[in-house]
mmCIF file of C-alpha atoms and ligand atoms in Angstrom:
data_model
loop_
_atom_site.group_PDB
_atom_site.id
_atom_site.type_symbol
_atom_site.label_atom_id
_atom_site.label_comp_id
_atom_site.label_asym_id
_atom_site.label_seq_id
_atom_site.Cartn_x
_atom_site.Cartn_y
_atom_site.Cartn_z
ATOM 1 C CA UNK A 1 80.941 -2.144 109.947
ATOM 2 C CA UNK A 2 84.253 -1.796 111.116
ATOM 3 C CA UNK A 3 86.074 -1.006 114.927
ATOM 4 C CA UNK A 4 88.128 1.518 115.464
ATOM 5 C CA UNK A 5 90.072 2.585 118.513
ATOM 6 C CA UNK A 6 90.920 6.167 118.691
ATOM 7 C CA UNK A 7 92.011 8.566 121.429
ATOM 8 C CA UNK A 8 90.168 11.542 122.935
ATOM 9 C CA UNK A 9 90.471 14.694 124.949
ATOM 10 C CA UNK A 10 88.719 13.898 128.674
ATOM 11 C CA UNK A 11 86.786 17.149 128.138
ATOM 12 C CA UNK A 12 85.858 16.544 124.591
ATOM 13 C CA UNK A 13 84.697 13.079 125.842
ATOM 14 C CA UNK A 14 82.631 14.234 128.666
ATOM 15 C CA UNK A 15 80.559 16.752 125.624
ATOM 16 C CA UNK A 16 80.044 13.585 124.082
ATOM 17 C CA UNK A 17 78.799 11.780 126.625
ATOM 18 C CA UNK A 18 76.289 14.547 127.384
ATOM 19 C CA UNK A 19 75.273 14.875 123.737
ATOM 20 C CA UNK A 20 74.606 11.636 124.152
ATOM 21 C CA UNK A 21 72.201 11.298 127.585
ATOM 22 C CA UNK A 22 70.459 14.535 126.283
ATOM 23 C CA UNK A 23 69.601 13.314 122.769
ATOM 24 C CA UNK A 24 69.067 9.850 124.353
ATOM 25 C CA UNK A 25 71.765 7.952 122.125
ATOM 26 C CA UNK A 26 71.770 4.017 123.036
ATOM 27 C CA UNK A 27 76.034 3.879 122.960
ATOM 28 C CA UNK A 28 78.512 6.191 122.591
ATOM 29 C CA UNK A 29 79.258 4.561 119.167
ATOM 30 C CA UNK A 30 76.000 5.125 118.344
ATOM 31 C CA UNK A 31 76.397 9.236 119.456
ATOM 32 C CA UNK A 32 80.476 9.616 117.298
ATOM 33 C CA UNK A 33 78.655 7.976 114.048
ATOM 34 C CA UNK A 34 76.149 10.868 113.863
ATOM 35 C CA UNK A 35 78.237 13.383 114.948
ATOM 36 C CA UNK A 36 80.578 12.031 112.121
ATOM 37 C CA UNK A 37 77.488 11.753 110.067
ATOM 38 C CA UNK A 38 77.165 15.730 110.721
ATOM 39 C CA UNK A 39 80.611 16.228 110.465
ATOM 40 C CA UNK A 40 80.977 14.371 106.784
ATOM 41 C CA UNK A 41 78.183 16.421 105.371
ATOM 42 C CA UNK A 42 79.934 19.712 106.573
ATOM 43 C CA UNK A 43 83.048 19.027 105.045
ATOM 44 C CA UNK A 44 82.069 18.336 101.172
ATOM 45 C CA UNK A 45 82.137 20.782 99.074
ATOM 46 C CA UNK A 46 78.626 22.004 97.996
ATOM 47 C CA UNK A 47 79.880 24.917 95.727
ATOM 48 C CA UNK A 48 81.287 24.002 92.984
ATOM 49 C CA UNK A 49 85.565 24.331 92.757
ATOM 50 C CA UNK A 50 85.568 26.929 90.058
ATOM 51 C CA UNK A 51 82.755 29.195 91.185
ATOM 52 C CA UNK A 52 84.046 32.398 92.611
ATOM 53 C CA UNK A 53 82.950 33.177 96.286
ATOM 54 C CA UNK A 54 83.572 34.568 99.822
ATOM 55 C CA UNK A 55 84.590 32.808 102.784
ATOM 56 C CA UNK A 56 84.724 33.217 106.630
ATOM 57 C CA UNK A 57 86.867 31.302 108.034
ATOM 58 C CA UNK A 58 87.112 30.798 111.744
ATOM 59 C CA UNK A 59 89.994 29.033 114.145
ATOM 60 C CA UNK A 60 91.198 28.767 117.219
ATOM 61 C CA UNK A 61 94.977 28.145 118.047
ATOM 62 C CA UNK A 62 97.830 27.594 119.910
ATOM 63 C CA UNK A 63 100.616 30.186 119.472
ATOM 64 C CA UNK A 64 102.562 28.248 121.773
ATOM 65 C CA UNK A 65 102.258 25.207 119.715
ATOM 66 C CA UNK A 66 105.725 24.287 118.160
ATOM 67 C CA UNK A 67 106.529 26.064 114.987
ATOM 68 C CA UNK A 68 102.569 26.741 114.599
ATOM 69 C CA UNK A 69 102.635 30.468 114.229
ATOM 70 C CA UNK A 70 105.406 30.512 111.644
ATOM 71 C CA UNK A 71 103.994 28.207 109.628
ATOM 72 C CA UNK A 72 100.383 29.747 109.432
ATOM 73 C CA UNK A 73 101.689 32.653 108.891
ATOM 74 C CA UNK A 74 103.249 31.229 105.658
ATOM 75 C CA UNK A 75 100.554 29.485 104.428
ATOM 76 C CA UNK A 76 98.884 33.000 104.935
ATOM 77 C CA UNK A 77 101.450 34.649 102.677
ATOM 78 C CA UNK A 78 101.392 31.861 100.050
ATOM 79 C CA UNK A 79 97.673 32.640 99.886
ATOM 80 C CA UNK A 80 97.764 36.217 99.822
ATOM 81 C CA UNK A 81 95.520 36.600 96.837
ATOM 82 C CA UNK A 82 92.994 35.137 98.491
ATOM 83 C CA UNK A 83 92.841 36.963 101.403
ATOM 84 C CA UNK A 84 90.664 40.380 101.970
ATOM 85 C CA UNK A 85 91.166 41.031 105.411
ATOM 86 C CA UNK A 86 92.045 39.213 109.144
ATOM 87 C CA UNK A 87 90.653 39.555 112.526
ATOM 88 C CA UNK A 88 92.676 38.108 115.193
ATOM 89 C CA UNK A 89 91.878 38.197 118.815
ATOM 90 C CA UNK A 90 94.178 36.727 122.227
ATOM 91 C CA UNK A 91 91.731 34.609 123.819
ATOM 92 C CA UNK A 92 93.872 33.976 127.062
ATOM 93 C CA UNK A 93 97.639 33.125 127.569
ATOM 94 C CA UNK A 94 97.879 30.464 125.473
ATOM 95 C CA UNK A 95 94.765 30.891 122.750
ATOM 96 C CA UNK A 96 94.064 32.737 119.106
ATOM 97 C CA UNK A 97 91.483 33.473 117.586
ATOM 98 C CA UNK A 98 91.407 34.061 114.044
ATOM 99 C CA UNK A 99 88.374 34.988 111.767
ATOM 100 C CA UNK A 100 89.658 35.631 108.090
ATOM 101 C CA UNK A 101 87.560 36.644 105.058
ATOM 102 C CA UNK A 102 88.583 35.277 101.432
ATOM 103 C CA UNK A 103 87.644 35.713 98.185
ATOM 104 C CA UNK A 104 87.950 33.646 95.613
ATOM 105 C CA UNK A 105 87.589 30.659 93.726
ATOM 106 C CA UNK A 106 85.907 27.798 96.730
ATOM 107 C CA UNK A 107 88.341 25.041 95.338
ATOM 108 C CA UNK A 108 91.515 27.343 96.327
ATOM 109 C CA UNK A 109 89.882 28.254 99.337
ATOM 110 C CA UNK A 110 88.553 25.019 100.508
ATOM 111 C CA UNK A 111 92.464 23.748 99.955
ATOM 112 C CA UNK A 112 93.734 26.671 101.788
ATOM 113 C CA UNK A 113 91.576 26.269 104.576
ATOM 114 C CA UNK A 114 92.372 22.496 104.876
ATOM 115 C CA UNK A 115 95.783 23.320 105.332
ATOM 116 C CA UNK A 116 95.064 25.344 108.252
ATOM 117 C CA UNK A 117 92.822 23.329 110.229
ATOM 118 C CA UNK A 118 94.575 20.156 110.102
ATOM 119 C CA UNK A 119 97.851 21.089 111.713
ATOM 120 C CA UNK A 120 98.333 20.356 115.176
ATOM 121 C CA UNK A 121 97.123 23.255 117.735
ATOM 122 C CA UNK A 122 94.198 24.386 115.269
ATOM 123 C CA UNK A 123 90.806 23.733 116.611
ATOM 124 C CA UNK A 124 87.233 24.745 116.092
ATOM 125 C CA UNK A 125 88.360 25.222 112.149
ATOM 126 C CA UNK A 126 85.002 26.307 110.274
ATOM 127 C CA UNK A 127 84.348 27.284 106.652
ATOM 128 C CA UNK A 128 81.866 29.086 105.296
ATOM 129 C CA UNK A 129 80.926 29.176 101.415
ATOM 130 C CA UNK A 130 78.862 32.345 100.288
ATOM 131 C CA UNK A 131 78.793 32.566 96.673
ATOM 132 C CA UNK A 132 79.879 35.648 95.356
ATOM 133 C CA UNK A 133 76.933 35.196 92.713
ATOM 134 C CA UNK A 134 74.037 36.290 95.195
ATOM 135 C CA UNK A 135 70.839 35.681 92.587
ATOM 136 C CA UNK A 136 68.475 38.240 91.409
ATOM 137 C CA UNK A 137 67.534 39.686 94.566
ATOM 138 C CA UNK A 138 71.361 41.247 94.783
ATOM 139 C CA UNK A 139 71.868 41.709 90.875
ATOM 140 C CA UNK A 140 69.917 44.776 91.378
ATOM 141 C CA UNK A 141 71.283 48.204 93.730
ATOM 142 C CA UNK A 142 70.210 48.102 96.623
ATOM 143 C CA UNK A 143 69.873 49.979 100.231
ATOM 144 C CA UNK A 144 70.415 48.968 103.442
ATOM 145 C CA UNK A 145 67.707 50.827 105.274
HETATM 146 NI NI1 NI B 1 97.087 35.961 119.653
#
């Protein structure tokens, strides 16, 4: 096992710590190495790159945040073919919310949606694989009744 040092938001710290005390976690280590555990899990791809699917994507940012908005907003074009529609909502004075739906292959859109997420000012970046390949139940029409 190995020690890291790493540095964290107070507020993001203080969810930890009640994580923690509710779930009765011996050590704070012991809480951030399951949450990781979670965390891990979440992030590898279960679909496989080449199968075609949808995706929600959801994030919070900073519009504020230096350069941020430009550069989503590229990324965004240099994706276009991915993307089937946007919803984006102003939180508060300083907050975004953006909920985007793609299509396409879940390797592109995985990489896509790394891109986002891991710039400075994103937060609360979520991905969610639906294959487009629902299974007998949806090969056949259907109503909605
Ligand atoms: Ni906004």
């Amino acid at each position: 096992m190995q020690r890291i040092t790493i540095a964290i938001d107070d507020d993001l710290l203080e969810t930890i710590d009640k994580i923690s005390a509710q779930r009765g976690y011996a050590s704070r280590s012991e809480t951030l190495r399951d949450l990781v555990r979670d965390a891990v899990t979440h992030a590898q791809p279960t679909i496989d790159g080449d199968a075609k699917c949808y995706t929600a994507r959801t994030y919070v940012y900073q519009h504020e945040t230096r350069d941020l908005s430009r550069r989503l907003t590229m990324a965004k074009h240099d994706h276009h073919d991915l993307s089937v529609s946007t919803l984006h909502v102003h939180i508060d004075g300083h907050d975004c919310l953006e909920v985007s739906v793609l299509k396409g292959k879940a390797g592109e859109i995985q990489t896509f949606a790394d891109s986002v997420v891991t710039q400075r000012g994103v937060r609360f970046g979520d991905l969610h694989l639906i294959p487009s390949e629902l299974g007998p139940h949806h090969a056949e029409p259907h109503s909605h009744d």
